[in-house]
Amino acid sequence: MKTYLAVLRIADYRKLWLGAVVSLIGDGASWIAMSWLAVTTGGAGSLTILGACYFAPVIIGGLLAGKIVDRFSRRLLLVADSVVRAAVMGCIPLLAALGHLALWHLYAVAAVYGLLKILPIGIIPTVIPDLVPARHLGTGIALEAIATGAAGLLGPMVGGALVPLIGANGVLAVDAASYVAFALAVLSMKARLGRPAPTPGEAAARRTSWVPVVSFLRRDRVMLVITVTFTLFNISLGMLTVAQPWLAHERLPGGATMLGALAGVLAGAQLTGSVIAGALRPAARPMLRIGLLQLLAGGGLLLLLGAHPALVLLGQAIYGLPDAMVTVSSQTVRYAHTPEELRGRTMTLMRTLMLSALPIGSLIAGPLLDSGNYTATILTMSALAAVPGLLTLLCARHETPNPTGTSPSNSPGISPRDSSSDSSPGSRPTSPPSSPPASRPASPPSSPPDSLRDSPPSSLLDSPPASRPASPLD
């Protein structure tokens, strides 16, 4: 707990974190409000279109965001994103007040939300090393995941409570105000959150290109393994989001109450995992820890095979706890491996891939369950969670243990970047030492969700607004 308080005493980090929490809770509430408006206006079919508008533009948004996250001030981008989304979300209550609100307006607003959501998901984790000393980096990452999980639980509750009181349009007006609050929080920060310094001789075009990022991921074995395995793991999470309502309707007693319990247990386990991860000492061999936790998560899903209520709930808890813990460990590894000038684009690309994995999981699980292949669904889900663990353990064989446990070990062929663990927030030495340091606290500056999502488990802003069980691995 002391480490959490130490990080929250850092004024700039606290402002960013609290602003993001408020904005995320607003997002969760607005999803409830928009889905209520859609279903009461256009019936159940409109929910499918609304959901597609929310989530489908993420891929396009991620590709476009990569063009700007390393070229412009992160402060400017966060504020501009919040102002635009506040204006767009505010259009719905305004149109309703004027008597001109139509169903297509909801779809358009949802599409803009989906297009822009990757910006904060990628930028917020990118700037955490600029704000938090290296010795507290893991706690800063965990707080981002905690914020995402907590907002994922509170947002729908707030929305559900406010819709009967102030109406769905009133809730959307509150969400618009939450974006303004986040923008003001960012503007009040002393840290400028500027763009990364260009590499000497680097052409301007390369600062907006994906080519250096793809080349970097191909060269760095650890980063490639994390990208592939977390994307696979998130497919399993996407399958679980479909399996939950199916189980509640077809196999388990309790109906909607059971569905709420399933979603609540998973979200609670992920939130608990984030808290535990932030309090743990960084692993001397982080890839080994990640691999073992992924295997544990995959094994937990096997408890769903019998469709026994208690075992299903226990299996989801065993899956959700390590899901969140590996997010924190992997984020620290990414910071240590990614060059500063590529961090924004790298984080954006990885979180885009991981978020895109969720609907893939839904597409796999739906036909399997519709055809009655529940056992095959669970086995596939478990394999998609556990196989990444095996791949990560193979990668861990090449790790050089760091006996101090202060930072993740380095990937083959990538030189570590040193930075003093006593550096003040916002200061980040970038010059490599003349000789390898005994330990290198992970403080590479800037880094994307993923999230309060990739990731996410996800990250500060890496999650669908509220209807899914907490944040994905990011």
Short mmCIF file of C-alpha atoms in Angstrom, two decimals:
data_model
loop_
_atom_site.label_atom_id
_atom_site.label_comp_id
_atom_site.label_asym_id
_atom_site.label_seq_id
_atom_site.Cartn_x
_atom_site.Cartn_y
_atom_site.Cartn_z
CA MET A 1 0.00 0.00 0.00
CA LYS A 2 2.89 2.36 0.73
CA THR A 3 4.11 2.06 -2.85
CA TYR A 4 0.66 2.97 -4.19
CA LEU A 5 0.52 6.02 -1.93
CA ALA A 6 4.04 7.00 -2.97
CA VAL A 7 3.04 6.98 -6.64
CA LEU A 8 -0.22 8.84 -6.03
CA ARG A 9 1.70 11.55 -4.19
CA ILE A 10 3.31 12.45 -7.52
CA ALA A 11 1.07 15.34 -8.51
CA ASP A 12 1.21 14.93 -12.29
CA TYR A 13 0.61 11.20 -12.17
CA ARG A 14 -2.27 11.68 -9.72
CA LYS A 15 -3.91 14.26 -11.99
CA LEU A 16 -3.61 12.01 -15.04
CA TRP A 17 -4.83 8.96 -13.14
CA LEU A 18 -7.83 10.62 -11.51
CA GLY A 19 -8.80 12.35 -14.74
CA ALA A 20 -8.66 9.04 -16.60
CA VAL A 21 -10.74 7.28 -13.92
CA VAL A 22 -13.47 9.93 -14.20
CA SER A 23 -13.43 9.68 -18.00
CA LEU A 24 -13.55 5.88 -17.94
CA ILE A 25 -16.47 5.79 -15.54
CA GLY A 26 -18.23 8.19 -17.90
CA ASP A 27 -17.52 5.84 -20.80
CA GLY A 28 -19.03 2.91 -18.92
CA ALA A 29 -22.12 4.90 -18.04
CA SER A 30 -22.50 6.20 -21.60
CA TRP A 31 -22.49 2.67 -23.02
CA ILE A 32 -25.44 1.81 -20.81
CA ALA A 33 -27.21 5.01 -21.87
CA MET A 34 -26.54 4.57 -25.60
CA SER A 35 -27.52 0.91 -25.61
CA TRP A 36 -30.73 1.82 -23.76
CA LEU A 37 -31.53 4.51 -26.30
CA ALA A 38 -30.79 2.10 -29.14
CA VAL A 39 -32.86 -0.82 -27.86
CA THR A 40 -35.84 1.42 -26.95
CA THR A 41 -35.70 3.17 -30.31
CA GLY A 42 -34.66 0.50 -32.78
CA GLY A 43 -35.14 -2.82 -30.98
CA ALA A 44 -32.60 -5.56 -30.29
CA GLY A 45 -31.18 -5.46 -33.80
CA SER A 46 -29.92 -1.95 -33.26
CA LEU A 47 -27.65 -3.19 -30.48
CA THR A 48 -25.68 -5.29 -32.95
CA ILE A 49 -25.07 -2.28 -35.17
CA LEU A 50 -24.25 -0.07 -32.20
CA GLY A 51 -21.73 -2.59 -30.89
CA ALA A 52 -20.11 -2.89 -34.30
CA CYS A 53 -19.81 0.89 -34.52
CA TYR A 54 -18.17 0.98 -31.08
CA PHE A 55 -15.56 -1.71 -31.68
CA ALA A 56 -14.92 -2.10 -35.42
CA PRO A 57 -13.24 1.30 -35.96
CA VAL A 58 -10.51 0.44 -33.41
CA ILE A 59 -8.28 -1.12 -36.09
CA ILE A 60 -8.58 1.90 -38.38
CA GLY A 61 -8.11 4.24 -35.44
CA GLY A 62 -4.98 2.37 -34.36
CA LEU A 63 -3.43 2.60 -37.81
CA LEU A 64 -4.15 6.31 -37.99
CA ALA A 65 -3.03 6.99 -34.41
CA GLY A 66 0.35 5.46 -35.14
CA LYS A 67 0.95 8.28 -37.60
CA ILE A 68 0.76 10.95 -34.92
CA VAL A 69 1.59 9.57 -31.46
CA ASP A 70 5.36 9.93 -31.95
CA ARG A 71 5.17 13.11 -34.02
CA PHE A 72 3.07 15.46 -31.90
CA SER A 73 2.89 16.42 -28.24
CA ARG A 74 1.14 13.71 -26.23
CA ARG A 75 -0.40 16.46 -24.08
CA LEU A 76 -1.93 18.09 -27.16
CA LEU A 77 -3.25 14.76 -28.46
CA LEU A 78 -4.90 13.81 -25.14
CA VAL A 79 -6.59 17.20 -24.82
CA ALA A 80 -7.72 17.28 -28.47
CA ASP A 81 -9.12 13.74 -28.22
CA SER A 82 -11.08 14.62 -25.08
CA VAL A 83 -12.46 17.86 -26.52
CA VAL A 84 -13.59 16.19 -29.74
CA ARG A 85 -15.25 13.28 -27.96
CA ALA A 86 -16.93 15.64 -25.48
CA ALA A 87 -18.39 17.63 -28.38
CA VAL A 88 -19.52 14.52 -30.24
CA MET A 89 -21.08 12.87 -27.18
CA GLY A 90 -22.79 16.13 -26.26
CA CYS A 91 -24.51 16.17 -29.66
CA ILE A 92 -26.92 13.42 -28.63
CA PRO A 93 -28.60 15.21 -25.69
CA LEU A 94 -28.57 18.42 -27.73
CA LEU A 95 -30.29 16.75 -30.69
CA ALA A 96 -32.75 15.09 -28.31
CA ALA A 97 -33.57 18.44 -26.73
CA LEU A 98 -34.20 19.90 -30.21
CA GLY A 99 -36.36 16.91 -31.14
CA HIS A 100 -34.13 15.79 -34.01
CA LEU A 101 -32.42 12.71 -32.55
CA ALA A 102 -32.41 9.71 -34.89
CA LEU A 103 -30.98 6.22 -34.52
CA TRP A 104 -28.21 6.87 -37.02
CA HIS A 105 -26.94 9.66 -34.77
CA LEU A 106 -26.19 7.04 -32.11
CA TYR A 107 -24.28 4.93 -34.64
CA ALA A 108 -22.27 7.92 -35.83
CA VAL A 109 -21.29 8.93 -32.29
CA ALA A 110 -20.35 5.34 -31.45
CA ALA A 111 -18.16 5.18 -34.57
CA VAL A 112 -16.31 8.36 -33.63
CA TYR A 113 -15.79 6.97 -30.14
CA GLY A 114 -14.39 3.73 -31.54
CA LEU A 115 -12.15 5.56 -33.97
CA LEU A 116 -10.56 7.77 -31.31
CA LYS A 117 -10.46 5.44 -28.29
CA ILE A 118 -7.03 4.02 -29.19
CA LEU A 119 -5.38 7.43 -28.67
CA PRO A 120 -5.62 7.52 -24.87
CA ILE A 121 -5.20 3.74 -24.73
CA GLY A 122 -1.84 4.11 -26.44
CA ILE A 123 -0.69 7.45 -25.03
CA ILE A 124 -1.38 7.10 -21.30
CA PRO A 125 0.88 4.07 -20.73
CA THR A 126 3.41 5.70 -23.05
CA VAL A 127 3.92 8.62 -20.65
CA ILE A 128 3.93 6.71 -17.36
CA PRO A 129 7.76 6.42 -17.29
CA ASP A 130 7.94 10.19 -17.75
CA LEU A 131 5.95 10.70 -14.56
CA VAL A 132 6.98 7.86 -12.22
CA PRO A 133 10.50 7.06 -10.91
CA ALA A 134 11.88 3.78 -12.20
CA ARG A 135 11.70 2.09 -8.79
CA HIS A 136 7.91 2.62 -8.76
CA LEU A 137 7.24 1.89 -12.43
CA GLY A 138 5.49 -1.42 -11.75
CA THR A 139 3.15 0.26 -9.28
CA GLY A 140 2.36 3.01 -11.78
CA ILE A 141 1.48 0.38 -14.37
CA ALA A 142 -0.65 -1.52 -11.85
CA LEU A 143 -2.56 1.63 -10.92
CA GLU A 144 -3.45 2.07 -14.57
CA ALA A 145 -4.86 -1.46 -14.67
CA ILE A 146 -6.67 -0.91 -11.36
CA ALA A 147 -8.29 2.22 -12.72
CA THR A 148 -9.49 0.35 -15.79
CA GLY A 149 -10.91 -2.51 -13.74
CA ALA A 150 -12.56 -0.27 -11.17
CA ALA A 151 -14.09 1.94 -13.84
CA GLY A 152 -15.30 -1.16 -15.68
CA LEU A 153 -17.21 -2.15 -12.56
CA LEU A 154 -18.43 1.31 -11.53
CA GLY A 155 -19.28 2.73 -14.96
CA PRO A 156 -22.22 0.42 -15.75
CA MET A 157 -23.48 0.74 -12.18
CA VAL A 158 -23.42 4.53 -12.40
CA GLY A 159 -25.12 4.45 -15.79
CA GLY A 160 -27.79 2.02 -14.61
CA ALA A 161 -28.49 4.17 -11.55
CA LEU A 162 -28.58 7.49 -13.42
CA VAL A 163 -30.71 6.52 -16.44
CA PRO A 164 -33.93 6.30 -14.34
CA LEU A 165 -33.04 9.56 -12.57
CA ILE A 166 -31.85 11.90 -15.32
CA GLY A 167 -32.58 9.89 -18.45
CA ALA A 168 -30.20 8.35 -20.99
CA ASN A 169 -29.56 11.71 -22.61
CA GLY A 170 -28.64 13.21 -19.26
CA VAL A 171 -26.10 10.42 -18.71
CA LEU A 172 -24.49 11.21 -22.06
CA ALA A 173 -24.25 14.86 -21.04
CA VAL A 174 -22.45 13.73 -17.88
CA ASP A 175 -20.06 11.66 -20.00
CA ALA A 176 -19.32 14.71 -22.16
CA ALA A 177 -18.47 16.60 -18.97
CA SER A 178 -16.14 13.77 -17.90
CA TYR A 179 -14.10 14.26 -21.09
CA VAL A 180 -13.80 17.96 -20.29
CA ALA A 181 -12.65 17.06 -16.76
CA PHE A 182 -9.93 14.81 -18.17
CA ALA A 183 -8.74 17.52 -20.57
CA LEU A 184 -8.53 20.01 -17.69
CA ALA A 185 -6.59 17.49 -15.60
CA VAL A 186 -4.04 17.04 -18.40
CA LEU A 187 -3.73 20.81 -18.90
CA SER A 188 -3.07 21.28 -15.18
CA MET A 189 -0.04 18.97 -15.26
CA LYS A 190 3.40 20.55 -15.05
CA ALA A 191 4.93 17.83 -17.25
CA ARG A 192 4.72 18.91 -20.87
CA LEU A 193 4.38 15.35 -22.24
CA GLY A 194 6.09 16.43 -25.44
CA ARG A 195 6.89 14.28 -28.41
CA PRO A 196 10.03 12.12 -28.15
CA ALA A 197 13.29 13.60 -29.33
CA PRO A 198 14.06 12.46 -32.89
CA THR A 199 16.96 10.17 -33.53
CA PRO A 200 19.86 12.12 -35.09
CA GLY A 201 19.50 12.03 -38.85
CA GLU A 202 16.01 10.52 -38.69
CA ALA A 203 13.77 11.62 -41.56
CA ALA A 204 10.44 13.14 -40.55
CA ALA A 205 8.60 10.54 -42.63
CA ARG A 206 10.01 7.72 -40.50
CA ARG A 207 8.47 9.24 -37.39
CA THR A 208 5.02 8.49 -38.82
CA SER A 209 5.88 5.18 -40.48
CA TRP A 210 5.04 1.71 -39.19
CA VAL A 211 8.12 0.23 -40.89
CA PRO A 212 10.58 0.94 -38.03
CA VAL A 213 8.09 -0.50 -35.52
CA VAL A 214 7.53 -3.70 -37.47
CA SER A 215 11.28 -4.08 -38.00
CA PHE A 216 11.89 -3.59 -34.28
CA LEU A 217 9.29 -6.20 -33.31
CA ARG A 218 10.77 -8.69 -35.76
CA ARG A 219 14.28 -8.16 -34.36
CA ASP A 220 13.38 -8.31 -30.69
CA ARG A 221 12.42 -11.85 -29.73
CA VAL A 222 10.85 -10.87 -26.42
CA MET A 223 8.65 -8.14 -27.91
CA LEU A 224 7.56 -10.44 -30.74
CA VAL A 225 6.63 -13.19 -28.28
CA ILE A 226 4.67 -10.77 -26.09
CA THR A 227 2.77 -9.39 -29.08
CA VAL A 228 1.82 -12.80 -30.47
CA THR A 229 1.05 -14.52 -27.18
CA PHE A 230 -1.02 -11.70 -25.73
CA THR A 231 -3.03 -11.45 -28.93
CA LEU A 232 -3.77 -15.19 -28.70
CA PHE A 233 -4.64 -14.86 -25.03
CA ASN A 234 -7.10 -12.07 -25.79
CA ILE A 235 -8.87 -14.32 -28.28
CA SER A 236 -9.64 -16.59 -25.33
CA LEU A 237 -11.03 -13.59 -23.45
CA GLY A 238 -13.23 -12.74 -26.43
CA MET A 239 -14.55 -16.31 -26.41
CA LEU A 240 -15.29 -16.05 -22.70
CA THR A 241 -17.40 -12.90 -23.23
CA VAL A 242 -19.67 -14.99 -25.47
CA ALA A 243 -19.58 -18.10 -23.27
CA GLN A 244 -20.74 -16.19 -20.18
CA PRO A 245 -24.24 -15.23 -21.39
CA TRP A 246 -24.61 -18.62 -23.10
CA LEU A 247 -23.81 -20.42 -19.85
CA ALA A 248 -26.18 -18.22 -17.86
CA HIS A 249 -28.99 -18.91 -20.32
CA GLU A 250 -28.40 -22.55 -21.25
CA ARG A 251 -26.54 -24.37 -18.49
CA LEU A 252 -26.47 -22.51 -15.19
CA PRO A 253 -29.32 -21.52 -12.84
CA GLY A 254 -30.13 -17.93 -12.08
CA GLY A 255 -30.43 -16.39 -15.55
CA ALA A 256 -29.48 -12.72 -15.62
CA THR A 257 -28.42 -12.84 -11.96
CA MET A 258 -25.91 -15.57 -12.77
CA LEU A 259 -24.66 -13.58 -15.75
CA GLY A 260 -24.00 -10.65 -13.44
CA ALA A 261 -22.16 -12.95 -11.04
CA LEU A 262 -20.00 -14.37 -13.85
CA ALA A 263 -19.03 -10.93 -15.10
CA GLY A 264 -18.51 -9.63 -11.57
CA VAL A 265 -16.25 -12.51 -10.48
CA LEU A 266 -14.05 -12.15 -13.56
CA ALA A 267 -13.79 -8.37 -13.22
CA GLY A 268 -13.13 -8.67 -9.49
CA ALA A 269 -10.39 -11.24 -10.05
CA GLN A 270 -8.74 -9.03 -12.64
CA LEU A 271 -8.90 -6.03 -10.33
CA THR A 272 -7.40 -8.10 -7.49
CA GLY A 273 -4.65 -9.33 -9.79
CA SER A 274 -3.74 -5.76 -10.68
CA VAL A 275 -3.50 -4.81 -7.00
CA ILE A 276 -1.31 -7.83 -6.20
CA ALA A 277 0.94 -7.21 -9.21
CA GLY A 278 1.58 -3.62 -8.17
CA ALA A 279 2.66 -4.74 -4.70
CA LEU A 280 5.00 -7.52 -5.88
CA ARG A 281 8.72 -7.05 -6.30
CA PRO A 282 9.65 -7.04 -10.01
CA ALA A 283 10.64 -10.52 -11.14
CA ALA A 284 14.28 -11.33 -11.82
CA ARG A 285 12.98 -13.32 -14.81
CA PRO A 286 9.72 -11.62 -15.87
CA MET A 287 9.12 -13.79 -18.94
CA LEU A 288 9.22 -16.88 -16.71
CA ARG A 289 6.63 -15.31 -14.42
CA ILE A 290 4.45 -14.35 -17.38
CA GLY A 291 4.58 -17.84 -18.88
CA LEU A 292 3.68 -19.59 -15.62
CA LEU A 293 0.77 -17.22 -15.01
CA GLN A 294 -0.58 -17.77 -18.52
CA LEU A 295 -0.45 -21.54 -17.97
CA LEU A 296 -2.34 -21.10 -14.70
CA ALA A 297 -5.00 -19.02 -16.46
CA GLY A 298 -5.44 -21.63 -19.18
CA GLY A 299 -5.76 -24.38 -16.58
CA GLY A 300 -8.40 -22.41 -14.71
CA LEU A 301 -10.65 -22.39 -17.77
CA LEU A 302 -10.75 -26.20 -17.71
CA LEU A 303 -12.91 -25.93 -14.58
CA LEU A 304 -15.69 -24.66 -16.85
CA LEU A 305 -15.97 -28.05 -18.56
CA GLY A 306 -18.55 -29.51 -16.18
CA ALA A 307 -20.70 -26.34 -16.18
CA HIS A 308 -21.04 -26.61 -12.40
CA PRO A 309 -21.86 -23.14 -11.01
CA ALA A 310 -19.24 -23.13 -8.25
CA LEU A 311 -16.51 -24.51 -10.52
CA VAL A 312 -17.37 -22.08 -13.32
CA LEU A 313 -17.04 -19.14 -10.92
CA LEU A 314 -13.80 -20.54 -9.48
CA GLY A 315 -12.40 -21.15 -12.97
CA GLN A 316 -13.10 -17.58 -13.99
CA ALA A 317 -11.36 -16.31 -10.85
CA ILE A 318 -8.30 -18.47 -11.58
CA TYR A 319 -8.30 -17.14 -15.14
CA GLY A 320 -8.83 -13.48 -14.26
CA LEU A 321 -6.25 -13.14 -11.47
CA PRO A 322 -3.16 -14.05 -13.54
CA ASP A 323 -4.66 -12.31 -16.58
CA ALA A 324 -4.22 -8.95 -14.83
CA MET A 325 -0.88 -9.84 -13.24
CA VAL A 326 0.81 -10.63 -16.55
CA THR A 327 -0.33 -7.26 -17.90
CA VAL A 328 1.78 -5.43 -15.34
CA SER A 329 4.83 -7.68 -15.84
CA SER A 330 4.67 -7.45 -19.62
CA GLN A 331 4.24 -3.69 -19.58
CA THR A 332 7.47 -3.31 -17.62
CA VAL A 333 9.27 -5.53 -20.12
CA ARG A 334 7.97 -3.45 -23.02
CA TYR A 335 9.19 -0.24 -21.44
CA ALA A 336 12.66 -1.70 -20.99
CA HIS A 337 12.94 -2.99 -24.56
CA THR A 338 11.34 -0.29 -26.71
CA PRO A 339 13.42 2.65 -27.94
CA GLU A 340 11.98 5.99 -26.86
CA GLU A 341 11.40 7.24 -30.40
CA LEU A 342 9.28 4.15 -31.20
CA ARG A 343 7.40 3.77 -27.95
CA GLY A 344 4.18 5.55 -28.89
CA ARG A 345 3.76 3.70 -32.17
CA THR A 346 4.81 0.37 -30.67
CA MET A 347 2.34 0.60 -27.81
CA THR A 348 -0.43 1.72 -30.16
CA LEU A 349 0.20 -1.15 -32.56
CA MET A 350 0.35 -3.78 -29.82
CA ARG A 351 -2.80 -2.58 -28.12
CA THR A 352 -4.65 -2.33 -31.42
CA LEU A 353 -3.77 -5.95 -32.20
CA MET A 354 -4.79 -7.10 -28.74
CA LEU A 355 -8.10 -5.24 -28.75
CA SER A 356 -8.83 -6.57 -32.22
CA ALA A 357 -8.43 -10.11 -30.87
CA LEU A 358 -11.57 -9.80 -28.73
CA PRO A 359 -14.09 -9.85 -31.61
CA ILE A 360 -12.12 -12.71 -33.20
CA GLY A 361 -12.76 -14.72 -30.05
CA SER A 362 -16.44 -13.86 -30.24
CA LEU A 363 -16.59 -15.05 -33.85
CA ILE A 364 -14.99 -18.38 -32.87
CA ALA A 365 -17.14 -19.04 -29.81
CA GLY A 366 -20.51 -18.11 -31.30
CA PRO A 367 -20.73 -20.84 -33.98
CA LEU A 368 -19.25 -23.48 -31.65
CA LEU A 369 -21.84 -22.80 -28.96
CA ASP A 370 -24.70 -22.51 -31.47
CA SER A 371 -23.85 -25.99 -32.73
CA GLY A 372 -23.80 -27.41 -29.19
CA ASN A 373 -20.03 -27.89 -29.00
CA TYR A 374 -19.61 -26.53 -25.49
CA THR A 375 -16.73 -28.85 -24.60
CA ALA A 376 -14.85 -27.90 -27.77
CA THR A 377 -15.42 -24.23 -26.94
CA ILE A 378 -13.87 -24.57 -23.47
CA LEU A 379 -10.93 -26.66 -24.71
CA THR A 380 -10.21 -24.16 -27.48
CA MET A 381 -10.46 -21.28 -25.03
CA SER A 382 -8.13 -23.01 -22.58
CA ALA A 383 -5.59 -23.80 -25.31
CA LEU A 384 -5.56 -20.19 -26.52
CA ALA A 385 -4.73 -19.09 -22.97
CA ALA A 386 -2.22 -21.82 -22.15
CA VAL A 387 -0.26 -22.13 -25.41
CA PRO A 388 0.98 -18.54 -25.05
CA GLY A 389 2.36 -19.61 -21.68
CA LEU A 390 4.36 -22.40 -23.30
CA LEU A 391 5.72 -20.05 -25.96
CA THR A 392 6.65 -17.52 -23.30
CA LEU A 393 8.44 -20.17 -21.24
CA LEU A 394 10.47 -21.15 -24.31
CA CYS A 395 11.45 -17.50 -24.67
CA ALA A 396 12.28 -17.37 -20.96
CA ARG A 397 15.01 -19.96 -21.49
CA HIS A 398 17.09 -17.19 -23.07
CA GLU A 399 16.49 -14.70 -20.25
CA THR A 400 19.43 -13.50 -18.22
CA PRO A 401 18.23 -13.45 -14.59
CA ASN A 402 18.52 -10.11 -12.85
CA PRO A 403 19.23 -10.97 -9.20
CA THR A 404 18.09 -7.55 -7.99
CA GLY A 405 14.68 -7.97 -9.59
CA THR A 406 14.58 -4.28 -10.37
CA SER A 407 13.86 -4.61 -14.05
CA PRO A 408 13.09 -7.15 -16.71
CA SER A 409 15.96 -8.88 -18.38
CA ASN A 410 17.00 -7.87 -21.83
CA SER A 411 16.10 -9.58 -25.05
CA PRO A 412 18.77 -11.06 -27.29
CA GLY A 413 20.50 -8.43 -29.35
CA ILE A 414 18.92 -5.45 -27.60
CA SER A 415 21.14 -3.31 -25.40
CA PRO A 416 19.66 -2.12 -22.12
CA ARG A 417 19.06 1.55 -21.54
CA ASP A 418 20.01 2.73 -18.09
CA SER A 419 18.25 5.32 -16.04
CA SER A 420 18.67 6.24 -12.42
CA SER A 421 16.06 4.85 -10.10
CA ASP A 422 16.27 8.04 -8.09
CA SER A 423 15.43 10.31 -11.00
CA SER A 424 12.62 12.69 -10.37
CA PRO A 425 9.34 12.30 -12.26
CA GLY A 426 9.66 13.58 -15.76
CA SER A 427 13.44 13.24 -15.91
CA ARG A 428 14.66 10.38 -18.01
CA PRO A 429 18.28 9.90 -18.97
CA THR A 430 18.57 8.50 -22.44
CA SER A 431 22.31 8.14 -22.87
CA PRO A 432 23.47 4.53 -22.61
CA PRO A 433 26.19 3.84 -20.05
CA SER A 434 29.70 3.12 -21.12
CA SER A 435 29.54 -0.26 -19.44
CA PRO A 436 26.54 -2.48 -18.66
CA PRO A 437 24.99 -1.56 -15.32
CA ALA A 438 24.55 -4.11 -12.58
CA SER A 439 20.82 -3.54 -12.69
CA ARG A 440 18.76 -1.30 -14.88
CA PRO A 441 15.56 0.03 -13.43
CA ALA A 442 12.98 0.11 -16.16
CA SER A 443 12.37 3.71 -16.95
CA PRO A 444 12.34 4.09 -20.69
CA PRO A 445 10.15 7.09 -21.27
CA SER A 446 6.81 6.92 -22.85
CA SER A 447 5.15 3.79 -23.98
CA PRO A 448 -0.90 1.69 -24.87
CA PRO A 449 -4.41 0.92 -23.01
CA ASP A 450 -3.57 -0.39 -23.59
CA SER A 451 -5.80 1.09 -20.96
CA LEU A 452 -7.11 2.08 -17.99
CA ARG A 453 -7.13 -2.51 -21.67
CA ASP A 454 -4.71 -4.34 -24.41
CA SER A 455 -5.07 -4.39 -22.68
CA PRO A 456 -5.60 -5.42 -22.54
CA PRO A 457 -6.14 -7.55 -19.17
CA SER A 458 -5.63 -5.17 -20.39
CA SER A 459 -4.43 -1.02 -19.18
CA LEU A 460 -6.06 2.95 -18.22
CA LEU A 461 -8.22 3.01 -21.32
CA ASP A 462 -8.01 -0.22 -23.12
CA SER A 463 -11.41 -1.64 -22.81
CA PRO A 464 -14.76 -1.64 -24.45
CA PRO A 465 -16.94 0.85 -22.66
CA ALA A 466 -18.61 -1.39 -20.16
CA SER A 467 -20.38 -4.41 -21.47
CA ARG A 468 -17.41 -6.71 -21.36
CA PRO A 469 -15.79 -8.43 -18.37
CA ALA A 470 -13.04 -5.98 -17.41
CA SER A 471 -9.99 -5.21 -19.46
CA PRO A 472 -8.14 -7.44 -21.84
CA LEU A 473 -4.46 -8.29 -21.69
CA ASP A 474 -2.55 -5.42 -23.13
#
